[in-house]
Tab-separated table of C-alpha atoms and ligand atoms in Angstrom:
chain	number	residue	atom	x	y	z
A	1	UNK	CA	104.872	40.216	42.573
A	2	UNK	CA	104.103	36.617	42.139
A	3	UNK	CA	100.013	36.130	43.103
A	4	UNK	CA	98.725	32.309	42.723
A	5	UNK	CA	94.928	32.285	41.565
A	6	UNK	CA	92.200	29.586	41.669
A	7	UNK	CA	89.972	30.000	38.558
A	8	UNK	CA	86.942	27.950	39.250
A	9	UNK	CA	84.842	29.099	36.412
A	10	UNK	CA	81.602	27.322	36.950
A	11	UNK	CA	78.537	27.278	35.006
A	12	UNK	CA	76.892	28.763	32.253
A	13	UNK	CA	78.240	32.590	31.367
A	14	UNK	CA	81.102	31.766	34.310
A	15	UNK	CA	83.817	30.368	32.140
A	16	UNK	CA	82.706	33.055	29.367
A	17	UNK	CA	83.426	36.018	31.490
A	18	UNK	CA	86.135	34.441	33.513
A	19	UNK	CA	87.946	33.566	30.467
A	20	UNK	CA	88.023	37.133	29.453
A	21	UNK	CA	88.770	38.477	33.152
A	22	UNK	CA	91.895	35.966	33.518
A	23	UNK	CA	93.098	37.509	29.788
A	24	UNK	CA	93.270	40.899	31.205
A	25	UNK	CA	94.741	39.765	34.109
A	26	UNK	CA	97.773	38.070	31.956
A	27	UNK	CA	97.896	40.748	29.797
A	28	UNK	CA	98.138	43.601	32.900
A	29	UNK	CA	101.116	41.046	34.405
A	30	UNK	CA	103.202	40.470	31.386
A	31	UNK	CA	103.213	44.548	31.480
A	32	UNK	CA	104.607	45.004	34.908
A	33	UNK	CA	106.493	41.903	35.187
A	34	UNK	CA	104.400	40.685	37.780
A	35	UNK	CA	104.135	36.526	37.624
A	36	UNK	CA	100.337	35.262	37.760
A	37	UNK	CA	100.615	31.231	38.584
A	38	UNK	CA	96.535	30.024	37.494
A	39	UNK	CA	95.220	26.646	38.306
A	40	UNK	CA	91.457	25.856	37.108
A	41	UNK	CA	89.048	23.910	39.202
A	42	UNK	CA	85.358	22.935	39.038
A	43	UNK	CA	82.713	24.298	41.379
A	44	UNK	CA	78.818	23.909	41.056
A	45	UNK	CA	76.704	22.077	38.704
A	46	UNK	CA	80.097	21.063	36.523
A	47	UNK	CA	81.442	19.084	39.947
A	48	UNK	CA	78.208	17.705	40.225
A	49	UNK	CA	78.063	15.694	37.039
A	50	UNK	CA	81.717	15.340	37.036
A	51	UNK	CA	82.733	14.824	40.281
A	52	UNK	CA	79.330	13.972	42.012
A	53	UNK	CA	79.163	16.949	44.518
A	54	UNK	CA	79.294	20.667	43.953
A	55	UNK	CA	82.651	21.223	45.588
A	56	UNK	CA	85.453	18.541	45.411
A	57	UNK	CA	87.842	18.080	47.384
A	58	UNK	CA	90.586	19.135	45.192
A	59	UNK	CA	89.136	22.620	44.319
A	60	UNK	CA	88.657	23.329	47.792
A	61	UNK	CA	92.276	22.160	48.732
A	62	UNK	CA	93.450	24.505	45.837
A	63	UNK	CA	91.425	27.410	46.982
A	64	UNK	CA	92.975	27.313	50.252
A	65	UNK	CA	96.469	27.106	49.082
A	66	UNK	CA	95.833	30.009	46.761
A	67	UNK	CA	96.385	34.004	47.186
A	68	UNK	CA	92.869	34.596	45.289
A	69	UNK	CA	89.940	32.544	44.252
A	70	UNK	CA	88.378	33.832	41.119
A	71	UNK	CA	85.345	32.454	40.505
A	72	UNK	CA	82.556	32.801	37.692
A	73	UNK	CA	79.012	31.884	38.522
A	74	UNK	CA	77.478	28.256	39.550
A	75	UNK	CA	73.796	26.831	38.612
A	76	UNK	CA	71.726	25.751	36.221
A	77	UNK	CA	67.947	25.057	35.501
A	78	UNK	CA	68.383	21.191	35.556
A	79	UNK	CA	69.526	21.565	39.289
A	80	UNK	CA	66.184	23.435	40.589
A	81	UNK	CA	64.498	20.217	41.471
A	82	UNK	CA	67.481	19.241	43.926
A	83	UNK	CA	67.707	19.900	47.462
A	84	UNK	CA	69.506	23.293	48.210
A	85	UNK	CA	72.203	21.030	49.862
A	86	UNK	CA	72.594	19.015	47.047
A	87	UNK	CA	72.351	22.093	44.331
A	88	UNK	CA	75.416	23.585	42.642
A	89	UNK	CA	74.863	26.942	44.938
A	90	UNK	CA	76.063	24.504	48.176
A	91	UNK	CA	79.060	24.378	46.869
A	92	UNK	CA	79.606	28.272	46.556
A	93	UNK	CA	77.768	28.810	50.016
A	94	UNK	CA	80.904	25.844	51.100
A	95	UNK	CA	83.681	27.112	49.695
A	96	UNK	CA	82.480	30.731	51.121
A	97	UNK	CA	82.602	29.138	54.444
A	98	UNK	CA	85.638	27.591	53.962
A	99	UNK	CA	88.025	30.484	52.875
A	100	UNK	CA	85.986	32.313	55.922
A	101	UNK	CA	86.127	35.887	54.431
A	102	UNK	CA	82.836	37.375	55.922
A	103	UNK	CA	82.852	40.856	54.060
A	104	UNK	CA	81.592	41.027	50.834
A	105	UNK	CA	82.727	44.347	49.394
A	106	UNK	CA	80.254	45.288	46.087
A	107	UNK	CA	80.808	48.016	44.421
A	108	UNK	CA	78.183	49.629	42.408
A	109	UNK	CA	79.739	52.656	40.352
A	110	UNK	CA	77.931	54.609	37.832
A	111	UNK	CA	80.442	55.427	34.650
A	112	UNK	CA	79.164	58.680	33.759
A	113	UNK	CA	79.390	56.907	29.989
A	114	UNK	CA	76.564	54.038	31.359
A	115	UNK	CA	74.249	56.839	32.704
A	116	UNK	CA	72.223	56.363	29.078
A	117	UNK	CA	71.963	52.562	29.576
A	118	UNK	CA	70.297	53.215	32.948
A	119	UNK	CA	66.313	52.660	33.008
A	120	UNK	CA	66.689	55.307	35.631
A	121	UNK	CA	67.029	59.182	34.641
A	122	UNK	CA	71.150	60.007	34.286
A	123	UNK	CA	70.776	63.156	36.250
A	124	UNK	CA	69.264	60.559	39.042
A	125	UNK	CA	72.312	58.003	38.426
A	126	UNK	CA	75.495	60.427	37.810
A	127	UNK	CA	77.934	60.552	40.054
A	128	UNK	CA	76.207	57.280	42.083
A	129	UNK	CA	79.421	55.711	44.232
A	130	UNK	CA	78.003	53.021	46.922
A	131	UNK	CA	79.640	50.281	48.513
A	132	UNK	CA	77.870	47.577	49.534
A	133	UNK	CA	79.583	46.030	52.481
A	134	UNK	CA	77.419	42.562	53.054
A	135	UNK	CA	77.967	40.243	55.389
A	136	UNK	CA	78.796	36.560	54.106
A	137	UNK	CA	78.710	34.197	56.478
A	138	UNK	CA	75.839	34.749	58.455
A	139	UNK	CA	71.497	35.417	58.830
A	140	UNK	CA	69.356	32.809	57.000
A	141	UNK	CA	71.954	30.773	54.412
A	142	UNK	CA	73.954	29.328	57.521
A	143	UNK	CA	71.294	29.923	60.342
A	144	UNK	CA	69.867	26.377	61.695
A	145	UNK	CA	67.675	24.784	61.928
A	146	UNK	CA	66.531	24.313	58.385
A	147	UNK	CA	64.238	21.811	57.137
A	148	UNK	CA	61.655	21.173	54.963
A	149	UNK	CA	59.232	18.691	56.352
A	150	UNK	CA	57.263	17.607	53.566
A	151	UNK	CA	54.773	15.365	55.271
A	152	UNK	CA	53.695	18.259	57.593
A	153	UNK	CA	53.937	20.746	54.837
A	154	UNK	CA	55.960	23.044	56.516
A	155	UNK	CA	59.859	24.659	56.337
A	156	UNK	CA	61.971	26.736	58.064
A	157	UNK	CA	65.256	28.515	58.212
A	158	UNK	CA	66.617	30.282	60.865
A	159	UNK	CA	67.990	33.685	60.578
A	160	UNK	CA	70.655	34.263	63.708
A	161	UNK	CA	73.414	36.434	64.210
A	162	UNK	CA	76.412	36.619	66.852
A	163	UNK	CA	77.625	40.694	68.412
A	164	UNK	CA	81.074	39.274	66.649
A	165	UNK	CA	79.590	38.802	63.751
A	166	UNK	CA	78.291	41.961	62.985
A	167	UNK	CA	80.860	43.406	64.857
A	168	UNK	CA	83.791	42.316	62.720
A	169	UNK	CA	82.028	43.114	59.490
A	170	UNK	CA	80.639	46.270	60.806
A	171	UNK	CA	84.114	47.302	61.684
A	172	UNK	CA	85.651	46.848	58.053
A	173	UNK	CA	82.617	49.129	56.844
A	174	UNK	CA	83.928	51.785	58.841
A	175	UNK	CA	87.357	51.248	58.181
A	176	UNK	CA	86.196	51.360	54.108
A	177	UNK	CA	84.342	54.813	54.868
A	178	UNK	CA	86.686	56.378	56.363
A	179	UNK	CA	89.032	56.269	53.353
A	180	UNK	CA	85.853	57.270	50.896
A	181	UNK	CA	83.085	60.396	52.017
A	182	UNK	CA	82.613	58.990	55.964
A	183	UNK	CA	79.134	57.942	55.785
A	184	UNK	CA	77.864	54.793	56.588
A	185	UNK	CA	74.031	53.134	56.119
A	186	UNK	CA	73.034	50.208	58.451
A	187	UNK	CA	70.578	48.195	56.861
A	188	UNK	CA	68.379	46.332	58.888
A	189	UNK	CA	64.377	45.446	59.751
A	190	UNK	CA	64.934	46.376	63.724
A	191	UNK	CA	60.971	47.250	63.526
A	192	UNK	CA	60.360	43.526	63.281
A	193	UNK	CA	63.138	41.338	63.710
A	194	UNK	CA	65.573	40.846	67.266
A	195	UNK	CA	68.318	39.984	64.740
A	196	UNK	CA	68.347	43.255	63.354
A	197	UNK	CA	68.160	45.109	66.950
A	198	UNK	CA	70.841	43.299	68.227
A	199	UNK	CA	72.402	43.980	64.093
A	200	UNK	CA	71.798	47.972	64.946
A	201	UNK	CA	72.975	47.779	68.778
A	202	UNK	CA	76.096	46.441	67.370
A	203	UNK	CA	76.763	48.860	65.039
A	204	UNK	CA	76.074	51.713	67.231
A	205	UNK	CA	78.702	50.630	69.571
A	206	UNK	CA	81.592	50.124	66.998
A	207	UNK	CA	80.449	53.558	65.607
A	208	UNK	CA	81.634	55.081	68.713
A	209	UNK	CA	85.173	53.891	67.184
A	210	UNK	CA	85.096	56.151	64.413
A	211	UNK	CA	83.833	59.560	65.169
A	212	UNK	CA	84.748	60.804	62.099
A	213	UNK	CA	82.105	58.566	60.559
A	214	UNK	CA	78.537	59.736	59.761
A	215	UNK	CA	75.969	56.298	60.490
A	216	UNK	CA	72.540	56.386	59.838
A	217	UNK	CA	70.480	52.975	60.222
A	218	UNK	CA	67.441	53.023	57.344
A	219	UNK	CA	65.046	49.767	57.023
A	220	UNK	CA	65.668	47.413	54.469
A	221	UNK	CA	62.433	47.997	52.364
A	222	UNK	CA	62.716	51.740	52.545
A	223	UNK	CA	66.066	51.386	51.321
A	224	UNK	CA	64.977	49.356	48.374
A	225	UNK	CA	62.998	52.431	47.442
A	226	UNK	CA	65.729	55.025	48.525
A	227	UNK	CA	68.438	53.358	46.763
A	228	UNK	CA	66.547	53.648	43.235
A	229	UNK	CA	65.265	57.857	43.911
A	230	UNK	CA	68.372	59.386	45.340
A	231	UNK	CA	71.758	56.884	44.681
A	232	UNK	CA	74.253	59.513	45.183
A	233	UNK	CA	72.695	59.823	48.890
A	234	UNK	CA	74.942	56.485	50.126
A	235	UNK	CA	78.460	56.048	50.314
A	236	UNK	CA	78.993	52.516	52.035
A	237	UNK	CA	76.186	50.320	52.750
A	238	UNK	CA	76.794	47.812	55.420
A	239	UNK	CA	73.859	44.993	55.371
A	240	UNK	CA	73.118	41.285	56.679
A	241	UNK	CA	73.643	38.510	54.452
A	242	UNK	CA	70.205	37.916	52.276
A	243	UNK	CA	69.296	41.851	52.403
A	244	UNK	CA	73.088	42.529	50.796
A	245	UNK	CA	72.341	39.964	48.215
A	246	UNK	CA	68.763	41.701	47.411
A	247	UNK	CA	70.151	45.347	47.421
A	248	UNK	CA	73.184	44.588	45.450
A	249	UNK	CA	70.863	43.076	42.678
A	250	UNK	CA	68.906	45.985	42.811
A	251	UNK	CA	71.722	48.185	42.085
A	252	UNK	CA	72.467	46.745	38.929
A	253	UNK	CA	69.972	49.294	37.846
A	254	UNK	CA	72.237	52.024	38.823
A	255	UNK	CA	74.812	50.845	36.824
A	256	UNK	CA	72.747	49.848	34.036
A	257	UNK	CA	73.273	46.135	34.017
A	258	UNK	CA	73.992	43.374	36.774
A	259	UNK	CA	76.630	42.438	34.101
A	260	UNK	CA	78.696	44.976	35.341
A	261	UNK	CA	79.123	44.523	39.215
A	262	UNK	CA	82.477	42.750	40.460
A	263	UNK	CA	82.980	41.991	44.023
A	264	UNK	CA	85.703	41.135	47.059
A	265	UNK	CA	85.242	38.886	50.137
A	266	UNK	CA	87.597	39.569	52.501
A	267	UNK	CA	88.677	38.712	56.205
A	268	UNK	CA	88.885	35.234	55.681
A	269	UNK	CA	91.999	32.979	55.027
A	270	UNK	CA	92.085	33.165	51.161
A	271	UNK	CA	90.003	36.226	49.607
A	272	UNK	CA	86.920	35.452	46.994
A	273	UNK	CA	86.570	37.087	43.908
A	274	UNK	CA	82.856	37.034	41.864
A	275	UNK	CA	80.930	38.805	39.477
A	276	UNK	CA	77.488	39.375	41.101
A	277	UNK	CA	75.918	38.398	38.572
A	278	UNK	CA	74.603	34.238	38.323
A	279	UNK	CA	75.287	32.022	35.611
A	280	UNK	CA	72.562	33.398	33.606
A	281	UNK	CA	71.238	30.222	31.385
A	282	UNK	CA	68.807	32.537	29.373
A	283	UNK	CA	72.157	33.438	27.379
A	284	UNK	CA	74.604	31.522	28.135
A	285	UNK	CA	77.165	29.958	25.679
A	286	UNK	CA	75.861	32.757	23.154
A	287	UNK	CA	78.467	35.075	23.145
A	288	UNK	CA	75.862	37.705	24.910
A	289	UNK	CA	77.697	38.060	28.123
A	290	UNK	CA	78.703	41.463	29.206
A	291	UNK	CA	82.760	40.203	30.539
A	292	UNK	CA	82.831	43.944	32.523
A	293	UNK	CA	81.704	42.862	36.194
A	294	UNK	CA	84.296	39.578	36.064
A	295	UNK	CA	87.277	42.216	34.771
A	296	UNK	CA	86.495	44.735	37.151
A	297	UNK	CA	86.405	41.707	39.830
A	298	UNK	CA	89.469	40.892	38.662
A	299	UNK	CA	90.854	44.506	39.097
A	300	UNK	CA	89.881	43.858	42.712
A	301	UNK	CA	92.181	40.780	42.912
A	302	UNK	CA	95.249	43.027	41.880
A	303	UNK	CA	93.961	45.782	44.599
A	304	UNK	CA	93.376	43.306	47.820
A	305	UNK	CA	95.230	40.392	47.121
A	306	UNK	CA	98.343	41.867	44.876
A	307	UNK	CA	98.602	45.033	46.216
A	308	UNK	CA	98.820	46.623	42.895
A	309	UNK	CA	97.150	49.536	43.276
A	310	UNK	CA	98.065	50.931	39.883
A	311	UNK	CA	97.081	47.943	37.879
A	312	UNK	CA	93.819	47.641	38.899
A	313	UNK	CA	93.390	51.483	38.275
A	314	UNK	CA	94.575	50.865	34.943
A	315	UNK	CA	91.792	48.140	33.987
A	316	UNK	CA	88.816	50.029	35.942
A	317	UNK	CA	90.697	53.417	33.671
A	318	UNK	CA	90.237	51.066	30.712
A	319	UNK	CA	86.634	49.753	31.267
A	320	UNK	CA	85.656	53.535	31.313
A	321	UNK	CA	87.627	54.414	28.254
A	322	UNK	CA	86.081	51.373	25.916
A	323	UNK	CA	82.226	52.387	27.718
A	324	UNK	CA	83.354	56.152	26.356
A	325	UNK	CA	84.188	55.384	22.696
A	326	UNK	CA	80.960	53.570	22.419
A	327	UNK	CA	81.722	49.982	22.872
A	328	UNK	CA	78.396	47.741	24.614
A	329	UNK	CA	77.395	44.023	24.868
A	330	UNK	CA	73.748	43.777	24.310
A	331	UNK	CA	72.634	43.942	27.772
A	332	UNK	CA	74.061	47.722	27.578
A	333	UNK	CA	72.772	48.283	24.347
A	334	UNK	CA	68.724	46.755	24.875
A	335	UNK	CA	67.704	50.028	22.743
A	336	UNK	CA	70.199	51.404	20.612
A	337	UNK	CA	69.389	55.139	19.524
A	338	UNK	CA	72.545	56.053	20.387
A	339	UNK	CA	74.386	53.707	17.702
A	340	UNK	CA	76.698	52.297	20.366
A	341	UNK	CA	78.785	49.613	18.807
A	342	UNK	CA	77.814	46.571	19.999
A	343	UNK	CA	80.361	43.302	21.201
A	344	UNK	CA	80.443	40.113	22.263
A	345	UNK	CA	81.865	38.674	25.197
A	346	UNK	CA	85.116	38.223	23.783
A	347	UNK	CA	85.344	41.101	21.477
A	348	UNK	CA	84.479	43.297	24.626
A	349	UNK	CA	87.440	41.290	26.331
A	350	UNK	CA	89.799	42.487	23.677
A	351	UNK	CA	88.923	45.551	23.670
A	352	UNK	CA	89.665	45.928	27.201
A	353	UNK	CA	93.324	44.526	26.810
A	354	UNK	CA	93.756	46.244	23.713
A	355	UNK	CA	93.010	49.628	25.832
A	356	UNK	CA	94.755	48.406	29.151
A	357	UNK	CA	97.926	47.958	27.458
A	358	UNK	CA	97.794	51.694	25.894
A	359	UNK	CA	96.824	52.968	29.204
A	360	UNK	CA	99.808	50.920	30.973
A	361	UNK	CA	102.838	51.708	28.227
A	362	UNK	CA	101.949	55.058	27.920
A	363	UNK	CA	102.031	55.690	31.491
B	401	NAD	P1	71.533	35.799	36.922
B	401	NAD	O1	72.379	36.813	37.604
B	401	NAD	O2	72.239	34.614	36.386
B	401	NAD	O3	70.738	36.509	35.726
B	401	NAD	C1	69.751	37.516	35.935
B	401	NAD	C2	69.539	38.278	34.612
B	401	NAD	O4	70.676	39.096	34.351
B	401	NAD	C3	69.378	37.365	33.412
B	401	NAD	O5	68.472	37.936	32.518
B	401	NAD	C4	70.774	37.346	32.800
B	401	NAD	O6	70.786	37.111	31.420
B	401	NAD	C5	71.272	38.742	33.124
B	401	NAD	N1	72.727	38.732	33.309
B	401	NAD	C6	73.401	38.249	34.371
B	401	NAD	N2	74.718	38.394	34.193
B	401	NAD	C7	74.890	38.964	32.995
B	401	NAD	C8	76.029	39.346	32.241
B	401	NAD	N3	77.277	39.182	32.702
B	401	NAD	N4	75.840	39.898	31.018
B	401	NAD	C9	74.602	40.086	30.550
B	401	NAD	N5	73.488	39.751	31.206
B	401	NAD	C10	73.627	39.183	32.423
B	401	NAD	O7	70.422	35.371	37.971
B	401	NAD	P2	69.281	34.229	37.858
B	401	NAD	O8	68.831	34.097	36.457
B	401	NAD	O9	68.334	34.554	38.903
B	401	NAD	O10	70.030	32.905	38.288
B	401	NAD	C11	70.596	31.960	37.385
B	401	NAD	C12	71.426	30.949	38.168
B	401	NAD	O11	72.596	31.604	38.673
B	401	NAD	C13	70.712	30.359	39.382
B	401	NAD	O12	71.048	29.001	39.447
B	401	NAD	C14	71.299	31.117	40.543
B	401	NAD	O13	71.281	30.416	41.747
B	401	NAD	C15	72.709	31.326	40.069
B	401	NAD	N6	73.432	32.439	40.685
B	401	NAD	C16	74.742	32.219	40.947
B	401	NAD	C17	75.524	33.237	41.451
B	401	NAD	C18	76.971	32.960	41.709
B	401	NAD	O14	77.430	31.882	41.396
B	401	NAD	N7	77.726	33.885	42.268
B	401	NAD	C19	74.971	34.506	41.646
B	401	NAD	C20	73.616	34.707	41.353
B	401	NAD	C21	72.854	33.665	40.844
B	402	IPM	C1	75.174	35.919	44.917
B	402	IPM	C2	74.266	34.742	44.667
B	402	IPM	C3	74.441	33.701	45.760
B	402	IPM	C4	74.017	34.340	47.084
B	402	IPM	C5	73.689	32.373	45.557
B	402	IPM	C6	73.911	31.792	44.207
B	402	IPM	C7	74.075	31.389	46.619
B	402	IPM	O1	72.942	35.165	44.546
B	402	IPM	O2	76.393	35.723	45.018
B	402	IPM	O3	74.695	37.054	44.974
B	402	IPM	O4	72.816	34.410	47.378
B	402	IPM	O5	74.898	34.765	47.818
B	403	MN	MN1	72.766	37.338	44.391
């Protein structure tokens, strides 16, 4: 298998944990055989200073002739005062548009071993296994108009969605649950907004595609509060674009930290690969970065884009073994009763390819 990869690492903790994410992906390759071609490019607040806009020309032209985009995280504090078209985030929100993939799979496992690291109760967090499915391309960051009239002292941005829209996305969420426990949650504020009736109306009818599919529809600030008493209620999640982003923050706390959340966009030409996390400034270039979420996003490259099935088992297998013997980065380990041993970024890196290649040679 020969897979060509964009890294655009990005800012702050990106190139840390991308760094460590490409090593396990070179390290899983040389194993099998498989050949990994990588090209780097800049994206965000790097382009901008280097290149003079968030999302050159030449990454983009890359990304499209890729088989994978893996990208880190983009933004930084001294871009708040900038326009949000001129802020490193335009360029992700561009290159997301331009690769077109509209489903944004998220998964939020709970390791049984991260259950401790949870401010939530283990018995509450055990055995949690959702799927956010969030739409990308769509609702409030594309919607327009958008403005900010300053003079008048007033802004707007539009939230609008097409039936195709939520029809396509809604139709890869089923697709998903039928292959896990066949239930699907529509998240939406249909008490409120005509975006999310015609968001429900449109799931309803694809539902009628997959009988064997359990949908309920639950609004989105119940769900905030569902999502935190009874996890292991929700199998796939299907959501618009700005609640997705909300909920899948929020169920960081399931897992016990947002460092540990990959994700997959997919239906577009090229498929995007990100942590969930942001580029997290507070610790950034400290070594503090918890790696997991950008290796188990790159476990999702070898699963969508390379087809390798039992590589990416291998490196989720691994993640759980180095959580079982112990092993943290600090934003697993915030109190430490249990005397976890705690990494850095790129100790927590090796670690992983130390255990990946045991798992992989002694299969
Ligand atoms: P953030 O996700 O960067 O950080 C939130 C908190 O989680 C911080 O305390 C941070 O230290 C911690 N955290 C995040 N990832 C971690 C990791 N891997 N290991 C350990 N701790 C981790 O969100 P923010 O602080 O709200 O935003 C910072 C910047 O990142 C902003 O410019 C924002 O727009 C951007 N952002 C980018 C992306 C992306 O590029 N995909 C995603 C989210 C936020
Ligand atoms: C994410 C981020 C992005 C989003 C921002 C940085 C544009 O928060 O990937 O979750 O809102 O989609
Ligand atoms: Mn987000």
């Amino acid at each position: 298998m020969n897979l060509k990869i964009l890294v655009t690492a990005g800012d702050g903790i990106g190139p840390e944990v991308t760094n460590e994410a490409v090593a396990v992906l070179h390290e899983v390759a040389g194993i099998g055989g498989h050949k990994l071609a990588l090209d780097h490019k800049r994206i965000g607040g790097v382009a901008i200073v280097q290149d003079g806009t968030p999302l050159p020309k030449n990454t983009l032209d890359a990304a499209l002739a890729s088989d994978a985009v893996l990208l880190g995280a983009v933004g930084g504090n001294e871009f708040n005062s900038l326009p949000p078209d001129k802020r490193p985030e335009a360029g992700l929100l561009a290159i997301r548009a331009a690769l077109g993939g509209f489903a944004n799979l998220r998964p939020a496992f709970a390791f049984k071993e991260l259950a401790v690291n949870s401010p939530l109760r283990p018995e509450i967090v055990d055995g949690a296994d959702i799927l956010f499915v969030r739409e990308l391309l769509g609702g409030l960051y594309f919607g327009k108009p958008r403005a900010w009239d300053k003079a008048k002292g007033e802004a707007h941005n539009t939230m609008v969605y097409t039936k195709d829209e939520v029809a396509r996305v809604a139709r890869i969420a089923f697709q998903l649950a039928q292959k896990r426990r066949k239930k699907l949650t529509s998240v939406d504020k249909a008490n409120v907004l005509e975006v999310s009736q015609l968001w429900r109306a449109t799931v309803n009818e694809v539902a009628a595609e997959f009988p064997d599919v359990t949908v309920e529809h639950q609004y989105v600030d119940a769900m905030a509060m569902h999502l935190m008493n009874q996890p292991r209620n929700y199998d796939v999640v299907l959501t618009e674009n700005l609640f997705g982003d909300i909920l899948s923050d929020e169920s960081a706390v399931i897992t016990g930290s947002l460092g540990m959340l990959p994700s997959a966009t997919i239906g577009g030409k090229v498929n995007l690969y990100e942590p969930v996390h942001g580029s997290a400034p507070d610790i950034a270039g400290k070594g503090l970065a918890n790696p997991l979420g950008a290796i188990l996003t790159g476990a999702l490259i070898l699963r969508h884009s390379g087809k390798l099935e039992a590589e990416a088992a291998a490196i989720e297998a691994a993640v759980r073994k180095v959580l079982e013997q112990g092993f943290r980065t600090p934003d697993l380990a915030r109190s430490n009763p249990q005397g976890f041993t705690v990494l850095n970024t790129t100790e927590m890196g090796a670690k992983v390819r130390e255990t990946v290649k045991t798992l992989l040679v002694d299969a």
